[in-house]
Amino acid sequence: MKLLLLFFLINNNNNNNNMNVKTATFGSGCFWCTEAIFELVEGVVDVQSGYSAGDTENPTYKEVTSGTTNHAEVVSITYNPSKVSYLELLEIFWRTHDPTTLNRQGADVGTQYRSIILYHDDEQRALATKTLEELDKSGSWASPIVTKIEKFNKFYIAEDYHQDYYALNPNNSYCSYVISPKIDKFKKVFSDILKN
């Protein structure tokens, strides 16, 4: 029986290690909102809230919200590209926030809430740049897009209480008034790529 269990564990670990996963990193305002949306997507394996694109090593939430670290609130998305493409993730990114407001999303104001795409390879950079240019030309928004596209450097995971915030705190007033309406709209627009 122990040998059978050991065989099962080894095979499961091998399957997980061999899963073809990639990483995408986006900042589109409060990471609670962004995390809650991407966690619903089929093919997304994991979403972590954190900080990136700044100057301070191992920043805390308090430091980031002070505006002195230059970090943005971002999410690190681990995804299976055979189930969801980077282009689909980009479409979700563009359609679930306002990329024309500089350093703010709604009532959340500060450089930490800036719209940013942090690319991990040349393909991601090319797709991010192309979609930004096409959207800007399309006139989808009345104002020009201010989203920054930068090379990914380092991701600092946020404090434990920020992880899965919406799922764990659905009755929090910010969740009720800001995140829930975004989730409802997202589910209607992207119903074909939601997890079962």
Short mmCIF file of N, CA and C in Angstrom, two decimals:
data_model
loop_
_atom_site.label_atom_id
_atom_site.label_comp_id
_atom_site.label_asym_id
_atom_site.label_seq_id
_atom_site.Cartn_x
_atom_site.Cartn_y
_atom_site.Cartn_z
N MET A 1 0.82 -1.20 0.00
CA MET A 1 0.00 0.00 0.00
C MET A 1 0.86 1.26 0.00
N LYS A 2 1.95 1.26 0.79
CA LYS A 2 2.84 2.42 0.84
C LYS A 2 3.50 2.66 -0.51
N LEU A 3 3.87 1.57 -1.21
CA LEU A 3 4.49 1.71 -2.53
C LEU A 3 3.52 2.32 -3.53
N LEU A 4 2.26 1.90 -3.45
CA LEU A 4 1.24 2.44 -4.34
C LEU A 4 1.04 3.93 -4.10
N LEU A 5 0.99 4.34 -2.85
CA LEU A 5 0.84 5.74 -2.49
C LEU A 5 2.04 6.55 -2.95
N LEU A 6 3.25 6.01 -2.77
CA LEU A 6 4.46 6.68 -3.22
C LEU A 6 4.46 6.87 -4.73
N PHE A 7 4.03 5.83 -5.47
CA PHE A 7 3.95 5.90 -6.92
C PHE A 7 2.98 7.00 -7.35
N PHE A 8 1.83 7.06 -6.66
CA PHE A 8 0.82 8.07 -6.96
C PHE A 8 1.37 9.49 -6.73
N LEU A 9 2.06 9.69 -5.61
CA LEU A 9 2.62 11.01 -5.29
C LEU A 9 3.68 11.42 -6.30
N ILE A 10 4.55 10.48 -6.68
CA ILE A 10 5.60 10.80 -7.65
C ILE A 10 4.99 11.17 -8.98
N ASN A 11 3.99 10.39 -9.43
CA ASN A 11 3.35 10.69 -10.71
C ASN A 11 2.63 12.03 -10.69
N ASN A 12 1.96 12.33 -9.58
CA ASN A 12 1.27 13.63 -9.49
C ASN A 12 2.26 14.77 -9.50
N ASN A 13 3.38 14.64 -8.79
CA ASN A 13 4.40 15.69 -8.79
C ASN A 13 4.99 15.87 -10.17
N ASN A 14 5.23 14.77 -10.87
CA ASN A 14 5.76 14.87 -12.22
C ASN A 14 4.79 15.56 -13.15
N ASN A 15 3.50 15.26 -13.01
CA ASN A 15 2.50 15.90 -13.86
C ASN A 15 2.46 17.40 -13.60
N ASN A 16 2.55 17.80 -12.35
CA ASN A 16 2.55 19.23 -12.03
C ASN A 16 3.79 19.92 -12.55
N ASN A 17 4.93 19.25 -12.41
CA ASN A 17 6.18 19.86 -12.87
C ASN A 17 6.24 19.96 -14.38
N ASN A 18 5.57 19.04 -15.07
CA ASN A 18 5.61 19.04 -16.53
C ASN A 18 4.53 19.91 -17.15
N MET A 19 3.61 20.42 -16.33
CA MET A 19 2.56 21.27 -16.88
C MET A 19 3.20 22.50 -17.52
N ASN A 20 2.80 22.77 -18.73
CA ASN A 20 3.35 23.90 -19.46
C ASN A 20 2.68 25.18 -19.00
N VAL A 21 3.29 25.88 -18.06
CA VAL A 21 2.70 27.12 -17.56
C VAL A 21 3.61 28.30 -17.86
N LYS A 22 2.99 29.46 -17.96
CA LYS A 22 3.71 30.71 -18.17
C LYS A 22 3.22 31.73 -17.15
N THR A 23 3.89 32.87 -17.14
CA THR A 23 3.53 33.93 -16.19
C THR A 23 3.21 35.22 -16.94
N ALA A 24 2.16 35.89 -16.49
CA ALA A 24 1.82 37.23 -16.98
C ALA A 24 1.74 38.13 -15.76
N THR A 25 2.16 39.39 -15.92
CA THR A 25 2.12 40.34 -14.80
C THR A 25 1.46 41.64 -15.25
N PHE A 26 0.37 41.99 -14.58
CA PHE A 26 -0.41 43.18 -14.93
C PHE A 26 -0.70 44.02 -13.69
N GLY A 27 -0.74 45.33 -13.88
CA GLY A 27 -1.22 46.25 -12.87
C GLY A 27 -2.37 47.05 -13.46
N SER A 28 -3.52 47.01 -12.83
CA SER A 28 -4.68 47.73 -13.37
C SER A 28 -5.52 48.32 -12.24
N GLY A 29 -4.83 48.96 -11.31
CA GLY A 29 -5.52 49.53 -10.16
C GLY A 29 -5.31 48.66 -8.93
N CYS A 30 -6.29 48.65 -8.06
CA CYS A 30 -6.21 47.86 -6.83
C CYS A 30 -6.04 46.37 -7.17
N PHE A 31 -5.04 45.74 -6.57
CA PHE A 31 -4.79 44.34 -6.92
C PHE A 31 -5.88 43.40 -6.42
N TRP A 32 -6.69 43.84 -5.45
CA TRP A 32 -7.81 43.00 -5.02
C TRP A 32 -8.77 42.76 -6.18
N CYS A 33 -9.05 43.83 -6.94
CA CYS A 33 -9.97 43.73 -8.09
C CYS A 33 -9.38 42.84 -9.17
N THR A 34 -8.13 43.12 -9.53
CA THR A 34 -7.48 42.42 -10.63
C THR A 34 -7.36 40.93 -10.33
N GLU A 35 -6.96 40.61 -9.10
CA GLU A 35 -6.83 39.22 -8.68
C GLU A 35 -8.17 38.50 -8.78
N ALA A 36 -9.24 39.14 -8.28
CA ALA A 36 -10.57 38.52 -8.25
C ALA A 36 -11.05 38.18 -9.66
N ILE A 37 -10.75 39.03 -10.62
CA ILE A 37 -11.17 38.80 -12.00
C ILE A 37 -10.39 37.65 -12.62
N PHE A 38 -9.07 37.69 -12.55
CA PHE A 38 -8.27 36.67 -13.23
C PHE A 38 -8.41 35.29 -12.59
N GLU A 39 -8.78 35.23 -11.32
CA GLU A 39 -8.99 33.93 -10.68
C GLU A 39 -10.19 33.18 -11.27
N LEU A 40 -11.06 33.87 -11.97
CA LEU A 40 -12.25 33.26 -12.56
C LEU A 40 -11.99 32.62 -13.92
N VAL A 41 -10.81 32.85 -14.50
CA VAL A 41 -10.54 32.49 -15.89
C VAL A 41 -10.04 31.04 -16.01
N GLU A 42 -10.70 30.31 -16.90
CA GLU A 42 -10.28 28.93 -17.21
C GLU A 42 -8.85 28.96 -17.75
N GLY A 43 -8.00 28.10 -17.22
CA GLY A 43 -6.61 28.06 -17.67
C GLY A 43 -5.67 28.84 -16.77
N VAL A 44 -6.23 29.69 -15.91
CA VAL A 44 -5.39 30.39 -14.93
C VAL A 44 -5.20 29.46 -13.74
N VAL A 45 -3.94 29.15 -13.45
CA VAL A 45 -3.60 28.19 -12.41
C VAL A 45 -3.50 28.86 -11.04
N ASP A 46 -2.95 30.09 -11.02
CA ASP A 46 -2.74 30.78 -9.75
C ASP A 46 -2.63 32.28 -10.01
N VAL A 47 -3.10 33.08 -9.06
CA VAL A 47 -2.95 34.54 -9.12
C VAL A 47 -2.46 35.00 -7.76
N GLN A 48 -1.39 35.79 -7.76
CA GLN A 48 -0.87 36.34 -6.51
C GLN A 48 -0.82 37.86 -6.62
N SER A 49 -1.24 38.52 -5.56
CA SER A 49 -1.16 39.98 -5.49
C SER A 49 0.21 40.37 -4.96
N GLY A 50 0.75 41.46 -5.51
CA GLY A 50 2.06 41.90 -5.05
C GLY A 50 2.46 43.25 -5.62
N TYR A 51 3.75 43.50 -5.59
CA TYR A 51 4.30 44.79 -5.99
C TYR A 51 5.43 44.57 -6.99
N SER A 52 5.53 45.51 -7.96
CA SER A 52 6.59 45.40 -8.95
C SER A 52 6.82 46.75 -9.62
N ALA A 53 7.92 46.82 -10.36
CA ALA A 53 8.29 47.98 -11.19
C ALA A 53 8.75 49.18 -10.38
N GLY A 54 9.15 48.96 -9.13
CA GLY A 54 9.61 50.06 -8.30
C GLY A 54 11.08 49.95 -7.94
N ASP A 55 11.48 50.72 -6.94
CA ASP A 55 12.89 50.84 -6.57
C ASP A 55 13.24 50.19 -5.24
N THR A 56 12.26 49.94 -4.39
CA THR A 56 12.51 49.45 -3.04
C THR A 56 12.44 47.92 -2.99
N GLU A 57 13.43 47.31 -2.37
CA GLU A 57 13.41 45.85 -2.21
C GLU A 57 12.50 45.46 -1.06
N ASN A 58 11.76 44.36 -1.26
CA ASN A 58 10.85 43.83 -0.24
C ASN A 58 9.95 44.90 0.37
N PRO A 59 9.21 45.63 -0.47
CA PRO A 59 8.37 46.70 0.07
C PRO A 59 7.17 46.17 0.84
N THR A 60 6.72 46.95 1.78
CA THR A 60 5.50 46.63 2.51
C THR A 60 4.34 47.41 1.89
N TYR A 61 3.12 47.00 2.21
CA TYR A 61 1.94 47.71 1.71
C TYR A 61 1.97 49.17 2.15
N LYS A 62 2.35 49.40 3.39
CA LYS A 62 2.40 50.77 3.92
C LYS A 62 3.39 51.62 3.11
N GLU A 63 4.53 51.03 2.77
CA GLU A 63 5.53 51.78 1.99
C GLU A 63 5.01 52.06 0.58
N VAL A 64 4.38 51.07 -0.03
CA VAL A 64 3.88 51.24 -1.40
C VAL A 64 2.79 52.30 -1.44
N THR A 65 1.88 52.27 -0.47
CA THR A 65 0.80 53.26 -0.46
C THR A 65 1.28 54.67 -0.12
N SER A 66 2.49 54.77 0.42
CA SER A 66 3.04 56.11 0.71
C SER A 66 3.49 56.80 -0.57
N GLY A 67 3.64 56.02 -1.66
CA GLY A 67 4.05 56.60 -2.94
C GLY A 67 5.55 56.82 -3.07
N THR A 68 6.33 56.30 -2.13
CA THR A 68 7.78 56.57 -2.15
C THR A 68 8.60 55.44 -2.77
N THR A 69 7.96 54.31 -3.11
CA THR A 69 8.72 53.15 -3.60
C THR A 69 8.72 53.03 -5.12
N ASN A 70 7.81 53.73 -5.79
CA ASN A 70 7.59 53.65 -7.23
C ASN A 70 7.02 52.30 -7.66
N HIS A 71 6.68 51.44 -6.72
CA HIS A 71 6.07 50.15 -7.07
C HIS A 71 4.60 50.34 -7.44
N ALA A 72 4.13 49.46 -8.33
CA ALA A 72 2.72 49.38 -8.66
C ALA A 72 2.12 48.15 -7.99
N GLU A 73 0.84 48.23 -7.67
CA GLU A 73 0.13 47.04 -7.23
C GLU A 73 -0.12 46.22 -8.49
N VAL A 74 0.35 44.98 -8.49
CA VAL A 74 0.22 44.12 -9.66
C VAL A 74 -0.25 42.73 -9.25
N VAL A 75 -0.62 41.94 -10.25
CA VAL A 75 -0.88 40.52 -10.02
C VAL A 75 0.06 39.70 -10.89
N SER A 76 0.56 38.62 -10.32
CA SER A 76 1.36 37.65 -11.05
C SER A 76 0.44 36.47 -11.36
N ILE A 77 0.22 36.24 -12.65
CA ILE A 77 -0.74 35.23 -13.10
C ILE A 77 0.02 34.04 -13.69
N THR A 78 -0.16 32.89 -13.09
CA THR A 78 0.39 31.65 -13.66
C THR A 78 -0.72 31.02 -14.48
N TYR A 79 -0.45 30.77 -15.76
CA TYR A 79 -1.51 30.27 -16.63
C TYR A 79 -1.01 29.16 -17.56
N ASN A 80 -1.95 28.34 -18.00
CA ASN A 80 -1.67 27.27 -18.94
C ASN A 80 -2.01 27.76 -20.34
N PRO A 81 -1.01 28.04 -21.19
CA PRO A 81 -1.28 28.62 -22.50
C PRO A 81 -2.04 27.71 -23.46
N SER A 82 -2.17 26.43 -23.12
CA SER A 82 -2.98 25.55 -23.96
C SER A 82 -4.47 25.73 -23.66
N LYS A 83 -4.77 26.43 -22.55
CA LYS A 83 -6.17 26.68 -22.18
C LYS A 83 -6.57 28.14 -22.31
N VAL A 84 -5.63 29.04 -22.07
CA VAL A 84 -5.91 30.47 -22.22
C VAL A 84 -4.63 31.13 -22.76
N SER A 85 -4.79 31.94 -23.78
CA SER A 85 -3.61 32.56 -24.39
C SER A 85 -3.26 33.88 -23.73
N TYR A 86 -2.04 34.32 -23.95
CA TYR A 86 -1.63 35.63 -23.43
C TYR A 86 -2.48 36.73 -24.05
N LEU A 87 -2.84 36.56 -25.32
CA LEU A 87 -3.69 37.54 -26.00
C LEU A 87 -5.05 37.64 -25.32
N GLU A 88 -5.60 36.52 -24.89
CA GLU A 88 -6.88 36.55 -24.16
C GLU A 88 -6.72 37.24 -22.81
N LEU A 89 -5.59 36.98 -22.14
CA LEU A 89 -5.34 37.66 -20.87
C LEU A 89 -5.21 39.16 -21.08
N LEU A 90 -4.56 39.55 -22.17
CA LEU A 90 -4.46 40.98 -22.49
C LEU A 90 -5.83 41.60 -22.73
N GLU A 91 -6.70 40.87 -23.43
CA GLU A 91 -8.04 41.40 -23.68
C GLU A 91 -8.77 41.63 -22.37
N ILE A 92 -8.63 40.70 -21.44
CA ILE A 92 -9.25 40.87 -20.12
C ILE A 92 -8.66 42.09 -19.42
N PHE A 93 -7.34 42.21 -19.47
CA PHE A 93 -6.67 43.37 -18.86
C PHE A 93 -7.23 44.68 -19.42
N TRP A 94 -7.29 44.79 -20.75
CA TRP A 94 -7.74 46.05 -21.36
C TRP A 94 -9.21 46.35 -21.05
N ARG A 95 -10.04 45.32 -20.97
CA ARG A 95 -11.48 45.55 -20.85
C ARG A 95 -11.99 45.62 -19.42
N THR A 96 -11.11 45.45 -18.44
CA THR A 96 -11.59 45.45 -17.05
C THR A 96 -11.03 46.62 -16.24
N HIS A 97 -10.45 47.60 -16.90
CA HIS A 97 -10.04 48.82 -16.20
C HIS A 97 -9.97 49.96 -17.21
N ASP A 98 -9.75 51.16 -16.73
CA ASP A 98 -9.65 52.33 -17.61
C ASP A 98 -8.16 52.65 -17.80
N PRO A 99 -7.60 52.32 -18.97
CA PRO A 99 -6.17 52.54 -19.20
C PRO A 99 -5.82 53.97 -19.59
N THR A 100 -6.80 54.88 -19.50
CA THR A 100 -6.55 56.27 -19.89
C THR A 100 -6.38 57.20 -18.70
N THR A 101 -6.57 56.69 -17.49
CA THR A 101 -6.45 57.56 -16.31
C THR A 101 -5.07 57.35 -15.69
N LEU A 102 -4.32 58.42 -15.59
CA LEU A 102 -2.94 58.34 -15.10
C LEU A 102 -2.92 58.20 -13.58
N ASN A 103 -2.29 57.13 -13.13
CA ASN A 103 -2.09 56.90 -11.70
C ASN A 103 -3.38 56.88 -10.89
N ARG A 104 -4.42 56.29 -11.48
CA ARG A 104 -5.67 56.16 -10.74
C ARG A 104 -6.61 55.18 -11.43
N GLN A 105 -7.47 54.56 -10.63
CA GLN A 105 -8.61 53.79 -11.10
C GLN A 105 -9.76 54.15 -10.18
N GLY A 106 -10.72 54.85 -10.72
CA GLY A 106 -11.85 55.28 -9.91
C GLY A 106 -11.39 56.15 -8.76
N ALA A 107 -11.77 55.77 -7.54
CA ALA A 107 -11.40 56.54 -6.36
C ALA A 107 -10.01 56.20 -5.84
N ASP A 108 -9.38 55.17 -6.40
CA ASP A 108 -8.03 54.78 -5.97
C ASP A 108 -7.01 55.63 -6.72
N VAL A 109 -6.31 56.49 -5.99
CA VAL A 109 -5.39 57.45 -6.62
C VAL A 109 -3.98 57.26 -6.08
N GLY A 110 -3.00 57.31 -6.97
CA GLY A 110 -1.59 57.19 -6.59
C GLY A 110 -0.83 56.39 -7.63
N THR A 111 0.48 56.55 -7.68
CA THR A 111 1.28 55.85 -8.68
C THR A 111 1.18 54.33 -8.54
N GLN A 112 0.85 53.86 -7.35
CA GLN A 112 0.73 52.41 -7.15
C GLN A 112 -0.46 51.82 -7.90
N TYR A 113 -1.39 52.68 -8.34
CA TYR A 113 -2.57 52.22 -9.08
C TYR A 113 -2.45 52.42 -10.58
N ARG A 114 -1.24 52.68 -11.06
CA ARG A 114 -1.06 52.94 -12.49
C ARG A 114 -1.33 51.69 -13.32
N SER A 115 -1.69 51.93 -14.57
CA SER A 115 -1.93 50.85 -15.52
C SER A 115 -0.58 50.45 -16.12
N ILE A 116 -0.22 49.16 -15.97
CA ILE A 116 1.10 48.71 -16.40
C ILE A 116 1.07 47.24 -16.83
N ILE A 117 1.79 46.95 -17.90
CA ILE A 117 2.00 45.58 -18.35
C ILE A 117 3.49 45.31 -18.22
N LEU A 118 3.84 44.27 -17.50
CA LEU A 118 5.24 43.88 -17.33
C LEU A 118 5.47 42.60 -18.11
N TYR A 119 6.16 42.72 -19.23
CA TYR A 119 6.33 41.57 -20.12
C TYR A 119 7.50 40.69 -19.68
N HIS A 120 7.34 39.38 -19.92
CA HIS A 120 8.34 38.39 -19.52
C HIS A 120 9.19 37.90 -20.68
N ASP A 121 8.77 38.18 -21.91
CA ASP A 121 9.54 37.76 -23.08
C ASP A 121 9.18 38.64 -24.27
N ASP A 122 9.87 38.43 -25.38
CA ASP A 122 9.65 39.27 -26.56
C ASP A 122 8.25 39.12 -27.14
N GLU A 123 7.70 37.93 -27.07
CA GLU A 123 6.34 37.71 -27.59
C GLU A 123 5.33 38.53 -26.79
N GLN A 124 5.44 38.50 -25.47
CA GLN A 124 4.53 39.30 -24.64
C GLN A 124 4.70 40.79 -24.92
N ARG A 125 5.94 41.24 -25.07
CA ARG A 125 6.18 42.66 -25.37
C ARG A 125 5.53 43.06 -26.68
N ALA A 126 5.70 42.21 -27.71
CA ALA A 126 5.15 42.52 -29.03
C ALA A 126 3.61 42.55 -28.99
N LEU A 127 3.00 41.59 -28.32
CA LEU A 127 1.54 41.55 -28.24
C LEU A 127 0.98 42.71 -27.42
N ALA A 128 1.65 43.03 -26.33
CA ALA A 128 1.19 44.16 -25.51
C ALA A 128 1.27 45.47 -26.29
N THR A 129 2.39 45.67 -26.99
CA THR A 129 2.58 46.89 -27.78
C THR A 129 1.57 46.98 -28.91
N LYS A 130 1.37 45.87 -29.62
CA LYS A 130 0.43 45.86 -30.75
C LYS A 130 -0.99 46.14 -30.30
N THR A 131 -1.42 45.48 -29.21
CA THR A 131 -2.79 45.70 -28.76
C THR A 131 -2.99 47.14 -28.27
N LEU A 132 -1.99 47.69 -27.59
CA LEU A 132 -2.09 49.08 -27.14
C LEU A 132 -2.24 50.02 -28.34
N GLU A 133 -1.40 49.83 -29.36
CA GLU A 133 -1.45 50.70 -30.54
C GLU A 133 -2.79 50.59 -31.26
N GLU A 134 -3.27 49.35 -31.41
CA GLU A 134 -4.55 49.14 -32.11
C GLU A 134 -5.72 49.74 -31.33
N LEU A 135 -5.71 49.57 -30.02
CA LEU A 135 -6.78 50.14 -29.20
C LEU A 135 -6.75 51.66 -29.21
N ASP A 136 -5.56 52.23 -29.16
CA ASP A 136 -5.44 53.69 -29.20
C ASP A 136 -5.98 54.24 -30.51
N LYS A 137 -5.67 53.56 -31.61
CA LYS A 137 -6.15 54.00 -32.93
C LYS A 137 -7.64 53.80 -33.09
N SER A 138 -8.20 52.81 -32.42
CA SER A 138 -9.60 52.45 -32.61
C SER A 138 -10.57 53.49 -32.06
N GLY A 139 -10.08 54.32 -31.14
CA GLY A 139 -10.96 55.30 -30.52
C GLY A 139 -11.89 54.68 -29.48
N SER A 140 -11.49 53.51 -28.93
CA SER A 140 -12.31 52.85 -27.91
C SER A 140 -12.51 53.74 -26.69
N TRP A 141 -11.53 54.59 -26.42
CA TRP A 141 -11.62 55.54 -25.32
C TRP A 141 -11.47 56.96 -25.87
N ALA A 142 -12.11 57.89 -25.21
CA ALA A 142 -12.04 59.29 -25.66
C ALA A 142 -10.65 59.88 -25.44
N SER A 143 -9.95 59.40 -24.43
CA SER A 143 -8.61 59.91 -24.11
C SER A 143 -7.56 58.89 -24.52
N PRO A 144 -6.31 59.34 -24.69
CA PRO A 144 -5.25 58.39 -25.06
C PRO A 144 -4.92 57.43 -23.93
N ILE A 145 -4.46 56.24 -24.29
CA ILE A 145 -4.05 55.23 -23.33
C ILE A 145 -2.73 55.64 -22.68
N VAL A 146 -2.65 55.52 -21.36
CA VAL A 146 -1.43 55.89 -20.63
C VAL A 146 -0.72 54.67 -20.03
N THR A 147 -1.19 53.48 -20.38
CA THR A 147 -0.59 52.24 -19.86
C THR A 147 0.88 52.16 -20.21
N LYS A 148 1.71 51.82 -19.23
CA LYS A 148 3.14 51.63 -19.45
C LYS A 148 3.40 50.15 -19.77
N ILE A 149 4.30 49.91 -20.71
CA ILE A 149 4.73 48.55 -21.03
C ILE A 149 6.22 48.48 -20.71
N GLU A 150 6.57 47.67 -19.72
CA GLU A 150 7.96 47.60 -19.26
C GLU A 150 8.39 46.15 -19.09
N LYS A 151 9.69 45.94 -19.16
CA LYS A 151 10.23 44.60 -18.95
C LYS A 151 10.08 44.20 -17.48
N PHE A 152 9.59 42.99 -17.25
CA PHE A 152 9.47 42.47 -15.89
C PHE A 152 10.85 42.35 -15.26
N ASN A 153 10.95 42.76 -14.01
CA ASN A 153 12.21 42.63 -13.29
C ASN A 153 12.04 41.71 -12.09
N LYS A 154 11.25 42.15 -11.13
CA LYS A 154 11.08 41.36 -9.91
C LYS A 154 9.68 41.57 -9.35
N PHE A 155 9.13 40.50 -8.79
CA PHE A 155 7.81 40.54 -8.18
C PHE A 155 7.96 40.28 -6.69
N TYR A 156 7.36 41.14 -5.89
CA TYR A 156 7.36 40.96 -4.44
C TYR A 156 5.93 40.63 -4.02
N ILE A 157 5.74 39.44 -3.51
CA ILE A 157 4.38 39.04 -3.10
C ILE A 157 3.92 39.91 -1.94
N ALA A 158 2.65 40.32 -1.99
CA ALA A 158 2.09 41.16 -0.92
C ALA A 158 1.82 40.33 0.32
N GLU A 159 1.55 41.02 1.39
CA GLU A 159 1.26 40.39 2.68
C GLU A 159 0.10 39.40 2.54
N ASP A 160 0.10 38.39 3.42
CA ASP A 160 -0.88 37.30 3.34
C ASP A 160 -2.32 37.81 3.28
N TYR A 161 -2.64 38.85 4.02
CA TYR A 161 -4.04 39.28 4.08
C TYR A 161 -4.53 39.88 2.76
N HIS A 162 -3.63 40.17 1.83
CA HIS A 162 -4.03 40.67 0.51
C HIS A 162 -4.36 39.54 -0.45
N GLN A 163 -3.92 38.33 -0.17
CA GLN A 163 -4.13 37.22 -1.09
C GLN A 163 -5.57 36.72 -0.99
N ASP A 164 -6.18 36.51 -2.16
CA ASP A 164 -7.59 36.04 -2.22
C ASP A 164 -8.51 36.96 -1.43
N TYR A 165 -8.22 38.25 -1.46
CA TYR A 165 -8.93 39.19 -0.59
C TYR A 165 -10.44 39.19 -0.84
N TYR A 166 -10.81 39.26 -2.10
CA TYR A 166 -12.24 39.32 -2.42
C TYR A 166 -12.95 38.03 -2.00
N ALA A 167 -12.35 36.90 -2.28
CA ALA A 167 -12.96 35.61 -1.92
C ALA A 167 -13.14 35.47 -0.41
N LEU A 168 -12.21 36.02 0.35
CA LEU A 168 -12.25 35.89 1.81
C LEU A 168 -13.03 37.01 2.50
N ASN A 169 -13.26 38.11 1.77
CA ASN A 169 -13.93 39.27 2.39
C ASN A 169 -15.04 39.83 1.50
N PRO A 170 -15.96 39.00 1.03
CA PRO A 170 -16.97 39.48 0.08
C PRO A 170 -17.89 40.56 0.64
N ASN A 171 -18.03 40.62 1.97
CA ASN A 171 -18.93 41.60 2.57
C ASN A 171 -18.24 42.90 2.97
N ASN A 172 -16.93 42.98 2.75
CA ASN A 172 -16.21 44.22 2.98
C ASN A 172 -16.83 45.30 2.07
N SER A 173 -16.96 46.53 2.55
CA SER A 173 -17.64 47.58 1.78
C SER A 173 -16.96 47.84 0.43
N TYR A 174 -15.62 47.84 0.38
CA TYR A 174 -14.92 48.04 -0.89
C TYR A 174 -15.25 46.91 -1.86
N CYS A 175 -15.27 45.70 -1.35
CA CYS A 175 -15.60 44.54 -2.19
C CYS A 175 -17.02 44.64 -2.72
N SER A 176 -17.96 45.01 -1.85
CA SER A 176 -19.37 45.10 -2.24
C SER A 176 -19.62 46.18 -3.28
N TYR A 177 -19.02 47.36 -3.08
CA TYR A 177 -19.33 48.50 -3.94
C TYR A 177 -18.43 48.64 -5.16
N VAL A 178 -17.21 48.10 -5.09
CA VAL A 178 -16.27 48.27 -6.20
C VAL A 178 -16.03 46.96 -6.95
N ILE A 179 -15.68 45.91 -6.22
CA ILE A 179 -15.27 44.67 -6.89
C ILE A 179 -16.47 43.87 -7.40
N SER A 180 -17.49 43.70 -6.60
CA SER A 180 -18.65 42.88 -7.01
C SER A 180 -19.27 43.35 -8.33
N PRO A 181 -19.50 44.65 -8.54
CA PRO A 181 -20.05 45.09 -9.83
C PRO A 181 -19.11 44.78 -11.00
N LYS A 182 -17.79 44.90 -10.77
CA LYS A 182 -16.83 44.56 -11.83
C LYS A 182 -16.88 43.07 -12.16
N ILE A 183 -17.00 42.25 -11.12
CA ILE A 183 -17.09 40.80 -11.31
C ILE A 183 -18.35 40.44 -12.09
N ASP A 184 -19.48 41.04 -11.73
CA ASP A 184 -20.74 40.76 -12.42
C ASP A 184 -20.65 41.12 -13.90
N LYS A 185 -20.08 42.27 -14.20
CA LYS A 185 -19.92 42.70 -15.59
C LYS A 185 -18.97 41.76 -16.33
N PHE A 186 -17.87 41.40 -15.67
CA PHE A 186 -16.89 40.51 -16.27
C PHE A 186 -17.51 39.17 -16.64
N LYS A 187 -18.30 38.62 -15.74
CA LYS A 187 -18.92 37.31 -15.98
C LYS A 187 -19.85 37.34 -17.18
N LYS A 188 -20.53 38.47 -17.42
CA LYS A 188 -21.41 38.59 -18.57
C LYS A 188 -20.63 38.69 -19.87
N VAL A 189 -19.58 39.52 -19.86
CA VAL A 189 -18.81 39.77 -21.08
C VAL A 189 -17.93 38.57 -21.44
N PHE A 190 -17.36 37.91 -20.45
CA PHE A 190 -16.40 36.82 -20.69
C PHE A 190 -16.95 35.47 -20.26
N SER A 191 -18.23 35.24 -20.43
CA SER A 191 -18.87 34.00 -19.95
C SER A 191 -18.26 32.75 -20.59
N ASP A 192 -17.70 32.88 -21.79
CA ASP A 192 -17.18 31.71 -22.51
C ASP A 192 -15.81 31.23 -22.00
N ILE A 193 -15.15 32.02 -21.16
CA ILE A 193 -13.82 31.57 -20.69
C ILE A 193 -13.76 31.45 -19.16
N LEU A 194 -14.92 31.37 -18.52
CA LEU A 194 -14.94 31.23 -17.06
C LEU A 194 -14.70 29.78 -16.63
N LYS A 195 -14.11 29.62 -15.46
CA LYS A 195 -13.98 28.28 -14.88
C LYS A 195 -15.36 27.74 -14.56
N ASN A 196 -15.52 26.43 -14.64
CA ASN A 196 -16.81 25.80 -14.32
C ASN A 196 -17.04 25.80 -12.82
#
